[in-house]
């Protein structure tokens, strides 16, 4: 790589070369059957170079030296055509990395056959009358990356993870339940298929009975997958330093202020014990760290990549994430952790006289990150009466995330690992006085 | 390249006992530009090259992909071994519907292919669009994305299919954030084409039009009031009608999903008034247009709903065999790293005979929803559409804009409540995610729903 950097320096004032190798082994489940097994291998190299503050990027589906040289030349041609970016400062300098997590090499070699067996097991456990395994899958992903730049950054990482998920649909007496899914993701092959199927089955059974939801203000318990989808679109973008610079975050001037209450703590912590994305460097080679974003309800600060941090005169927090289809870097998260609370989900539900449990939101991605407004459909969702789940109840929930968060009254002890935007570790969260529109 | 692929195919035929072998090669150059508030944060030239291999053996699929051509034979062998291993776990053996095979070259219909346009011109156009947007005082931040591709795709199978495409597309996405006082609002806009090249931006979607549209959407939200929640008469514009066609109904008509959806038991039944027809077909300018799908099957026009009756569904060869129907060209793969799956192309409601004024004149209170930001649906046709441009209808007139809201309902219920189908037509370009991304379009005329849709 050094040789390639030196080659690139003939053209550029500074440059970065990042190579990503991946191997995915997976199987698909379709209609109670394993459908396709797949093995996919890919090598992608991204060259970013800057000449007189002009950026040029080239991406090539290869890790070959000659192909990378060609890519450097193509990136240079583009850079010459680009307009100078007067805000550009420089690529990152080398930093000190933490000790990487031990990786499970089994993930690198595992054959899709392994997941064929796992899928067969899962389908078997779910085969009950009126239950269809509509979809699902399992697999392992292995990745190796190398990021070098002309300032001396040189960091290689490797690692992988495995996942299993299942989607069940209930069909009984002409009634079709919404698709209910559950999953497990780990840094090893020790996937808990049994719990995945058990959880999904439980919910399909609840969903067979439909209950009416009212238009009212009620307690709403939101489960991890639904929490992550809502907050990922309505709240987390507001943590981006780029938005602070541009004035498009409602959190500007809010550092040190409470946006919720002492129950809410959010950090981005790639090396958290449950993380399935334990990176020691971000996609620009900047060391990652544990960034506390919200502590006991108080907003602590923004996250940054190299570019925006330098413009704002702060340090990158190691949150540069690369989009492999465009080569570009933008601010993102590695492993968002929402701290768990004291009570179990069961206890939280048990204390509710009348309320709702939400497993998924439809339309969270239509939320407005610029102001926190959302309008989503809670589905799958369930009615809770006298501490028990009674049946499925679909409703609309629209409002503003900054008005919702102060109504947080309980956070579950259990946290779930989600393969969402890298990885997330999320508990169930219970809110009081949530306005809902029933159906 | 065809020779190299054929050599590998012949080698595989000699060495393995497979029912079906399919090799799909692609080599595409892309230009990707992202202009964020005056700076090109992405200015990239991308070479995407690789091979997808699908093997059917003992009634099961194996798939592999690689971008190392020297590994082609090894990749075929992987796919074969995977199929064999999967077959052991399979109760019902997969069979493919018979097809006529084609040897063809699919020419591009573009007048000006993106690779013929100097990058300077692409840069200038985006900068011009940005400055047009920022001429409006309320627009605080813009993010413009542009991507084009030119290249080739080759599909060969052991059955004799041999199709080569001159593959091209152009795509543009705008995200604009506006601010007035403490109010923030955002709007998106997306255009793209596979049959129009650079002429799309010169003739059909010039910067002035795009900018005007985006500014209108942002202002509608900045000035908008929160709507009343509940069930009211709703008039949906072509973009929203298209989204309902795609998200809430189209997915149910994808054969792999139909089987788990209420559509399964409704084929041949009246599910909407007789003046409602919904098609999956080639449309002038449609982003999902193609001559063949990724299994080499010619793309056919189908009527999902014809005069209110649920009639046809989208099929690939596997599901066509399962349903004992003719495959109709809906197997699509995002790129060489994916196997083809059943996808939509252009999903539309066909126009009727109402004009817009007639449609709203007797509405005392209701809503006119024009454009969305994100939409999602469940297999039971429950849908949710975030509205990014909408207005109140009061006493037969369009009055105030509404902001940050959504509409939802159960599509198969809402269909029955369609009371008027407009005589106009509009099409929206987009990308559909079903594990893989596909370029699609959706649209239709204005339509009125008297109930069945909840706003708020």
PDB file of C-alpha atoms in Angstrom, chain A residues 21 26-28 30-44 48 55-62 64 67 74-75 77-87 111-113 116-117 120 123 132-135 167 169 171 174 176-180 215 242-243 246-250 307-308 323-331 361-371 373-377 379-380 394 396-399 435-439, chain B residues 30-34 36-50 54 60-68 70-71 74 78-79 81-83 85-86 88-94 119-120 123-124 127 140-142 145 147 175-179 183-186 221 229 256 258-262 264-265 318-319 322 335-339 341 373-380 382-387 403-410 454-456:
ATOM      1  CA  UNK A  21     -12.944  -7.320   1.380  1.00  0.00           C
ATOM      2  CA  UNK A  26     -26.199 -16.989   3.831  1.00  0.00           C
ATOM      3  CA  UNK A  27     -29.434 -18.820   3.297  1.00  0.00           C
ATOM      4  CA  UNK A  28     -32.925 -17.551   2.637  1.00  0.00           C
ATOM      5  CA  UNK A  30     -39.229 -18.609   1.904  1.00  0.00           C
ATOM      6  CA  UNK A  31     -42.571 -20.209   2.624  1.00  0.00           C
ATOM      7  CA  UNK A  32     -41.611 -22.842   5.192  1.00  0.00           C
ATOM      8  CA  UNK A  33     -38.589 -23.851   3.135  1.00  0.00           C
ATOM      9  CA  UNK A  34     -34.951 -23.014   2.726  1.00  0.00           C
ATOM     10  CA  UNK A  35     -34.886 -21.381  -0.703  1.00  0.00           C
ATOM     11  CA  UNK A  36     -31.442 -20.213  -1.775  1.00  0.00           C
ATOM     12  CA  UNK A  37     -27.994 -20.599  -0.277  1.00  0.00           C
ATOM     13  CA  UNK A  38     -25.496 -18.021  -1.326  1.00  0.00           C
ATOM     14  CA  UNK A  39     -21.845 -17.259  -1.061  1.00  0.00           C
ATOM     15  CA  UNK A  40     -20.799 -13.792  -2.066  1.00  0.00           C
ATOM     16  CA  UNK A  41     -17.310 -12.421  -2.236  1.00  0.00           C
ATOM     17  CA  UNK A  42     -16.354  -8.893  -3.040  1.00  0.00           C
ATOM     18  CA  UNK A  43     -13.346  -6.621  -2.934  1.00  0.00           C
ATOM     19  CA  UNK A  44     -13.858  -2.893  -3.282  1.00  0.00           C
ATOM     20  CA  UNK A  48     -10.004   9.680  -2.337  1.00  0.00           C
ATOM     21  CA  UNK A  55     -11.599  16.244  -4.289  1.00  0.00           C
ATOM     22  CA  UNK A  56     -11.602  13.267  -6.632  1.00  0.00           C
ATOM     23  CA  UNK A  57     -12.915   9.800  -5.817  1.00  0.00           C
ATOM     24  CA  UNK A  58     -12.637   6.541  -7.716  1.00  0.00           C
ATOM     25  CA  UNK A  59     -14.099   3.204  -6.739  1.00  0.00           C
ATOM     26  CA  UNK A  60     -13.027  -0.049  -8.239  1.00  0.00           C
ATOM     27  CA  UNK A  61     -14.310  -3.583  -7.670  1.00  0.00           C
ATOM     28  CA  UNK A  62     -10.832  -4.923  -7.065  1.00  0.00           C
ATOM     29  CA  UNK A  64      -5.269  -5.455  -7.398  1.00  0.00           C
ATOM     30  CA  UNK A  67      -6.375  -1.606 -10.859  1.00  0.00           C
ATOM     31  CA  UNK A  74      -9.141   8.331 -12.647  1.00  0.00           C
ATOM     32  CA  UNK A  75      -9.639  10.030  -9.284  1.00  0.00           C
ATOM     33  CA  UNK A  77      -8.807  13.311 -13.581  1.00  0.00           C
ATOM     34  CA  UNK A  78     -12.001  13.941 -11.655  1.00  0.00           C
ATOM     35  CA  UNK A  79     -10.270  16.107  -9.058  1.00  0.00           C
ATOM     36  CA  UNK A  80      -9.013  18.389 -11.788  1.00  0.00           C
ATOM     37  CA  UNK A  81     -12.593  18.844 -12.975  1.00  0.00           C
ATOM     38  CA  UNK A  82     -14.010  19.439  -9.519  1.00  0.00           C
ATOM     39  CA  UNK A  83     -14.413  22.863  -7.959  1.00  0.00           C
ATOM     40  CA  UNK A  84     -12.069  23.675  -5.078  1.00  0.00           C
ATOM     41  CA  UNK A  85     -13.666  23.150  -1.680  1.00  0.00           C
ATOM     42  CA  UNK A  86     -12.460  26.172   0.268  1.00  0.00           C
ATOM     43  CA  UNK A  87     -13.585  24.548   3.506  1.00  0.00           C
ATOM     44  CA  UNK A 111     -20.192 -22.701   4.891  1.00  0.00           C
ATOM     45  CA  UNK A 112     -23.785 -21.791   4.059  1.00  0.00           C
ATOM     46  CA  UNK A 113     -24.582 -25.454   4.884  1.00  0.00           C
ATOM     47  CA  UNK A 116     -29.202 -24.524   6.023  1.00  0.00           C
ATOM     48  CA  UNK A 117     -29.293 -26.672   9.156  1.00  0.00           C
ATOM     49  CA  UNK A 120     -34.297 -26.139   8.995  1.00  0.00           C
ATOM     50  CA  UNK A 123     -38.693 -23.814  10.449  1.00  0.00           C
ATOM     51  CA  UNK A 132     -46.545 -19.854   8.048  1.00  0.00           C
ATOM     52  CA  UNK A 133     -42.845 -19.155   8.005  1.00  0.00           C
ATOM     53  CA  UNK A 134     -43.172 -16.398   5.425  1.00  0.00           C
ATOM     54  CA  UNK A 135     -39.536 -15.531   5.333  1.00  0.00           C
ATOM     55  CA  UNK A 167     -40.870 -13.820   9.816  1.00  0.00           C
ATOM     56  CA  UNK A 169     -47.569 -14.899   9.444  1.00  0.00           C
ATOM     57  CA  UNK A 171     -53.503 -17.490   8.912  1.00  0.00           C
ATOM     58  CA  UNK A 174     -59.570 -16.308   6.749  1.00  0.00           C
ATOM     59  CA  UNK A 176     -54.120 -12.889   8.172  1.00  0.00           C
ATOM     60  CA  UNK A 177     -51.951 -11.417  10.924  1.00  0.00           C
ATOM     61  CA  UNK A 178     -49.305  -8.837  10.149  1.00  0.00           C
ATOM     62  CA  UNK A 179     -45.867 -10.300   9.499  1.00  0.00           C
ATOM     63  CA  UNK A 180     -44.146 -10.779  12.841  1.00  0.00           C
ATOM     64  CA  UNK A 215     -58.121   7.710  20.069  1.00  0.00           C
ATOM     65  CA  UNK A 242     -22.666  18.609  10.136  1.00  0.00           C
ATOM     66  CA  UNK A 243     -26.203  19.625  11.019  1.00  0.00           C
ATOM     67  CA  UNK A 246     -25.509  24.035   8.883  1.00  0.00           C
ATOM     68  CA  UNK A 247     -28.102  25.013  11.463  1.00  0.00           C
ATOM     69  CA  UNK A 248     -30.431  22.162  10.626  1.00  0.00           C
ATOM     70  CA  UNK A 249     -30.493  20.428  13.986  1.00  0.00           C
ATOM     71  CA  UNK A 250     -33.022  21.302  16.642  1.00  0.00           C
ATOM     72  CA  UNK A 307     -14.251  16.908   7.513  1.00  0.00           C
ATOM     73  CA  UNK A 308     -16.913  18.642   9.584  1.00  0.00           C
ATOM     74  CA  UNK A 323     -20.856   4.766   1.647  1.00  0.00           C
ATOM     75  CA  UNK A 324     -19.340   2.100  -0.551  1.00  0.00           C
ATOM     76  CA  UNK A 325     -21.457   2.963  -3.541  1.00  0.00           C
ATOM     77  CA  UNK A 326     -20.385   6.603  -3.645  1.00  0.00           C
ATOM     78  CA  UNK A 327     -17.071   6.420  -1.783  1.00  0.00           C
ATOM     79  CA  UNK A 328     -18.157   9.411   0.285  1.00  0.00           C
ATOM     80  CA  UNK A 329     -17.813   9.759   4.042  1.00  0.00           C
ATOM     81  CA  UNK A 330     -20.603  11.046   6.204  1.00  0.00           C
ATOM     82  CA  UNK A 331     -21.296  11.198   9.910  1.00  0.00           C
ATOM     83  CA  UNK A 361     -43.526   1.064  13.389  1.00  0.00           C
ATOM     84  CA  UNK A 362     -44.457   1.514   9.781  1.00  0.00           C
ATOM     85  CA  UNK A 363     -43.219   4.664   8.159  1.00  0.00           C
ATOM     86  CA  UNK A 364     -40.571   5.686  10.696  1.00  0.00           C
ATOM     87  CA  UNK A 365     -38.373   6.614   7.750  1.00  0.00           C
ATOM     88  CA  UNK A 366     -40.827   9.327   6.776  1.00  0.00           C
ATOM     89  CA  UNK A 367     -40.004  11.164  10.021  1.00  0.00           C
ATOM     90  CA  UNK A 368     -38.598  14.634   9.731  1.00  0.00           C
ATOM     91  CA  UNK A 369     -35.087  14.707  11.241  1.00  0.00           C
ATOM     92  CA  UNK A 370     -34.976  18.481  10.901  1.00  0.00           C
ATOM     93  CA  UNK A 371     -37.593  19.041  13.558  1.00  0.00           C
ATOM     94  CA  UNK A 373     -41.815  15.317  13.807  1.00  0.00           C
ATOM     95  CA  UNK A 374     -43.067  11.831  13.127  1.00  0.00           C
ATOM     96  CA  UNK A 375     -46.305  10.217  12.030  1.00  0.00           C
ATOM     97  CA  UNK A 376     -46.118   6.436  12.170  1.00  0.00           C
ATOM     98  CA  UNK A 377     -48.382   3.435  12.323  1.00  0.00           C
ATOM     99  CA  UNK A 379     -47.955  -2.332  13.647  1.00  0.00           C
ATOM    100  CA  UNK A 380     -47.423  -4.956  14.934  1.00  0.00           C
ATOM    101  CA  UNK A 394     -53.047  -1.131  15.201  1.00  0.00           C
ATOM    102  CA  UNK A 396     -51.318   5.809  14.499  1.00  0.00           C
ATOM    103  CA  UNK A 397     -48.886   7.756  16.575  1.00  0.00           C
ATOM    104  CA  UNK A 398     -47.927  11.190  15.458  1.00  0.00           C
ATOM    105  CA  UNK A 399     -46.077  13.837  17.334  1.00  0.00           C
ATOM    106  CA  UNK A 435     -51.413  10.631  21.960  1.00  0.00           C
ATOM    107  CA  UNK A 436     -52.585   7.919  19.634  1.00  0.00           C
ATOM    108  CA  UNK A 437     -55.245   7.743  16.927  1.00  0.00           C
ATOM    109  CA  UNK A 438     -57.086   4.459  17.089  1.00  0.00           C
ATOM    110  CA  UNK A 439     -58.512   2.386  14.311  1.00  0.00           C
TER     111      UNK A 439
ATOM    112  CA  UNK B  30     -20.818   5.007 -12.885  1.00  0.00           C
ATOM    113  CA  UNK B  31     -20.464   8.670 -12.151  1.00  0.00           C
ATOM    114  CA  UNK B  32     -21.650   9.659  -8.716  1.00  0.00           C
ATOM    115  CA  UNK B  33     -21.815  13.260  -7.621  1.00  0.00           C
ATOM    116  CA  UNK B  34     -23.081  14.660  -4.358  1.00  0.00           C
ATOM    117  CA  UNK B  36     -23.934  19.412  -0.302  1.00  0.00           C
ATOM    118  CA  UNK B  37     -24.303  23.128   0.228  1.00  0.00           C
ATOM    119  CA  UNK B  38     -21.766  24.271  -2.306  1.00  0.00           C
ATOM    120  CA  UNK B  39     -19.313  21.406  -1.900  1.00  0.00           C
ATOM    121  CA  UNK B  40     -19.018  18.211  -3.888  1.00  0.00           C
ATOM    122  CA  UNK B  41     -18.678  15.737  -1.045  1.00  0.00           C
ATOM    123  CA  UNK B  42     -18.714  12.901  -3.554  1.00  0.00           C
ATOM    124  CA  UNK B  43     -17.122  13.216  -6.933  1.00  0.00           C
ATOM    125  CA  UNK B  44     -16.614   9.669  -7.948  1.00  0.00           C
ATOM    126  CA  UNK B  45     -15.974   7.429 -10.840  1.00  0.00           C
ATOM    127  CA  UNK B  46     -16.932   3.855 -10.126  1.00  0.00           C
ATOM    128  CA  UNK B  47     -16.115   0.673 -11.964  1.00  0.00           C
ATOM    129  CA  UNK B  48     -18.495  -2.128 -11.037  1.00  0.00           C
ATOM    130  CA  UNK B  49     -17.647  -5.485 -12.516  1.00  0.00           C
ATOM    131  CA  UNK B  50     -18.475  -9.003 -11.492  1.00  0.00           C
ATOM    132  CA  UNK B  54     -27.221 -19.273 -10.064  1.00  0.00           C
ATOM    133  CA  UNK B  60     -32.683 -26.275  -4.873  1.00  0.00           C
ATOM    134  CA  UNK B  61     -30.929 -23.018  -5.617  1.00  0.00           C
ATOM    135  CA  UNK B  62     -27.289 -22.196  -5.036  1.00  0.00           C
ATOM    136  CA  UNK B  63     -25.973 -18.705  -5.689  1.00  0.00           C
ATOM    137  CA  UNK B  64     -22.515 -17.220  -5.739  1.00  0.00           C
ATOM    138  CA  UNK B  65     -20.950 -14.001  -6.871  1.00  0.00           C
ATOM    139  CA  UNK B  66     -17.428 -12.834  -7.361  1.00  0.00           C
ATOM    140  CA  UNK B  67     -15.614  -9.912  -8.878  1.00  0.00           C
ATOM    141  CA  UNK B  68     -12.521 -11.944  -9.572  1.00  0.00           C
ATOM    142  CA  UNK B  70     -10.113 -15.750 -12.513  1.00  0.00           C
ATOM    143  CA  UNK B  71     -12.359 -17.415  -9.913  1.00  0.00           C
ATOM    144  CA  UNK B  74     -14.613 -21.888  -8.673  1.00  0.00           C
ATOM    145  CA  UNK B  78     -19.585 -23.101  -5.132  1.00  0.00           C
ATOM    146  CA  UNK B  79     -23.051 -22.358  -6.422  1.00  0.00           C
ATOM    147  CA  UNK B  81     -22.302 -27.368  -4.151  1.00  0.00           C
ATOM    148  CA  UNK B  82     -24.547 -24.927  -2.288  1.00  0.00           C
ATOM    149  CA  UNK B  83     -27.542 -26.049  -4.326  1.00  0.00           C
ATOM    150  CA  UNK B  85     -26.441 -28.941   0.165  1.00  0.00           C
ATOM    151  CA  UNK B  86     -29.666 -26.918   0.238  1.00  0.00           C
ATOM    152  CA  UNK B  88     -31.031 -31.993   1.308  1.00  0.00           C
ATOM    153  CA  UNK B  89     -33.200 -29.699   3.430  1.00  0.00           C
ATOM    154  CA  UNK B  90     -35.901 -29.251   0.817  1.00  0.00           C
ATOM    155  CA  UNK B  91     -39.256 -30.976   0.817  1.00  0.00           C
ATOM    156  CA  UNK B  92     -40.718 -29.393  -2.286  1.00  0.00           C
ATOM    157  CA  UNK B  93     -38.320 -29.425  -5.239  1.00  0.00           C
ATOM    158  CA  UNK B  94     -38.063 -26.195  -7.183  1.00  0.00           C
ATOM    159  CA  UNK B 119     -18.400  15.646 -16.377  1.00  0.00           C
ATOM    160  CA  UNK B 120     -18.103  19.440 -16.402  1.00  0.00           C
ATOM    161  CA  UNK B 123     -21.186  19.520 -12.412  1.00  0.00           C
ATOM    162  CA  UNK B 124     -22.539  22.759 -13.868  1.00  0.00           C
ATOM    163  CA  UNK B 127     -24.519  23.775  -9.227  1.00  0.00           C
ATOM    164  CA  UNK B 140     -31.192  26.679   4.285  1.00  0.00           C
ATOM    165  CA  UNK B 141     -29.538  23.481   3.204  1.00  0.00           C
ATOM    166  CA  UNK B 142     -29.544  21.338   0.094  1.00  0.00           C
ATOM    167  CA  UNK B 145     -27.245  13.508  -5.535  1.00  0.00           C
ATOM    168  CA  UNK B 147     -25.740   9.095 -10.478  1.00  0.00           C
ATOM    169  CA  UNK B 175     -33.186  16.852  -0.332  1.00  0.00           C
ATOM    170  CA  UNK B 176     -33.808  20.415   0.763  1.00  0.00           C
ATOM    171  CA  UNK B 177     -34.234  21.800   4.244  1.00  0.00           C
ATOM    172  CA  UNK B 178     -36.080  25.045   4.802  1.00  0.00           C
ATOM    173  CA  UNK B 179     -36.327  27.252   7.854  1.00  0.00           C
ATOM    174  CA  UNK B 183     -39.921  26.134  11.943  1.00  0.00           C
ATOM    175  CA  UNK B 184     -37.853  23.598  10.043  1.00  0.00           C
ATOM    176  CA  UNK B 185     -39.131  21.581   7.115  1.00  0.00           C
ATOM    177  CA  UNK B 186     -37.637  19.213   4.566  1.00  0.00           C
ATOM    178  CA  UNK B 221     -44.766  22.465   5.124  1.00  0.00           C
ATOM    179  CA  UNK B 229     -56.955  13.391  12.769  1.00  0.00           C
ATOM    180  CA  UNK B 256     -43.505 -14.735  -3.545  1.00  0.00           C
ATOM    181  CA  UNK B 258     -48.955 -13.077  -2.663  1.00  0.00           C
ATOM    182  CA  UNK B 259     -48.864 -16.499  -1.147  1.00  0.00           C
ATOM    183  CA  UNK B 260     -48.856 -15.007   2.373  1.00  0.00           C
ATOM    184  CA  UNK B 261     -51.187 -12.141   1.652  1.00  0.00           C
ATOM    185  CA  UNK B 262     -54.948 -11.640   1.432  1.00  0.00           C
ATOM    186  CA  UNK B 264     -54.008 -15.253  -2.373  1.00  0.00           C
ATOM    187  CA  UNK B 265     -57.710 -15.976  -1.945  1.00  0.00           C
ATOM    188  CA  UNK B 318     -40.054 -20.574 -10.188  1.00  0.00           C
ATOM    189  CA  UNK B 319     -43.345 -19.078  -9.041  1.00  0.00           C
ATOM    190  CA  UNK B 322     -45.791 -23.130  -8.734  1.00  0.00           C
ATOM    191  CA  UNK B 335     -26.460  -6.078  -9.463  1.00  0.00           C
ATOM    192  CA  UNK B 336     -24.088  -9.000  -9.774  1.00  0.00           C
ATOM    193  CA  UNK B 337     -23.933  -9.528  -6.035  1.00  0.00           C
ATOM    194  CA  UNK B 338     -27.585 -10.614  -5.881  1.00  0.00           C
ATOM    195  CA  UNK B 339     -29.780 -13.355  -7.361  1.00  0.00           C
ATOM    196  CA  UNK B 341     -36.101 -11.964  -7.141  1.00  0.00           C
ATOM    197  CA  UNK B 373     -41.835  11.181   2.085  1.00  0.00           C
ATOM    198  CA  UNK B 374     -41.394   7.502   2.738  1.00  0.00           C
ATOM    199  CA  UNK B 375     -44.091   4.893   2.742  1.00  0.00           C
ATOM    200  CA  UNK B 376     -44.404   1.367   4.005  1.00  0.00           C
ATOM    201  CA  UNK B 377     -46.881  -1.444   3.920  1.00  0.00           C
ATOM    202  CA  UNK B 378     -47.571  -4.757   5.557  1.00  0.00           C
ATOM    203  CA  UNK B 379     -48.559  -7.993   3.901  1.00  0.00           C
ATOM    204  CA  UNK B 380     -52.119  -7.478   5.061  1.00  0.00           C
ATOM    205  CA  UNK B 382     -51.931  -1.977   5.925  1.00  0.00           C
ATOM    206  CA  UNK B 383     -50.045   1.034   4.669  1.00  0.00           C
ATOM    207  CA  UNK B 384     -48.590   4.229   5.975  1.00  0.00           C
ATOM    208  CA  UNK B 385     -47.508   7.129   3.818  1.00  0.00           C
ATOM    209  CA  UNK B 386     -45.736  10.194   5.211  1.00  0.00           C
ATOM    210  CA  UNK B 387     -47.197  13.257   3.530  1.00  0.00           C
ATOM    211  CA  UNK B 403     -47.556  19.708   7.536  1.00  0.00           C
ATOM    212  CA  UNK B 404     -45.675  16.618   8.739  1.00  0.00           C
ATOM    213  CA  UNK B 405     -48.481  14.167   8.731  1.00  0.00           C
ATOM    214  CA  UNK B 406     -49.259  10.790   7.328  1.00  0.00           C
ATOM    215  CA  UNK B 407     -52.105   8.826   5.887  1.00  0.00           C
ATOM    216  CA  UNK B 408     -52.770   5.211   6.615  1.00  0.00           C
ATOM    217  CA  UNK B 409     -55.290   2.520   5.977  1.00  0.00           C
ATOM    218  CA  UNK B 410     -55.832  -1.005   4.799  1.00  0.00           C
ATOM    219  CA  UNK B 454     -57.060   7.945   8.036  1.00  0.00           C
ATOM    220  CA  UNK B 455     -55.060  11.138   8.245  1.00  0.00           C
ATOM    221  CA  UNK B 456     -53.178  12.477  11.245  1.00  0.00           C
TER     222      UNK B 456
END
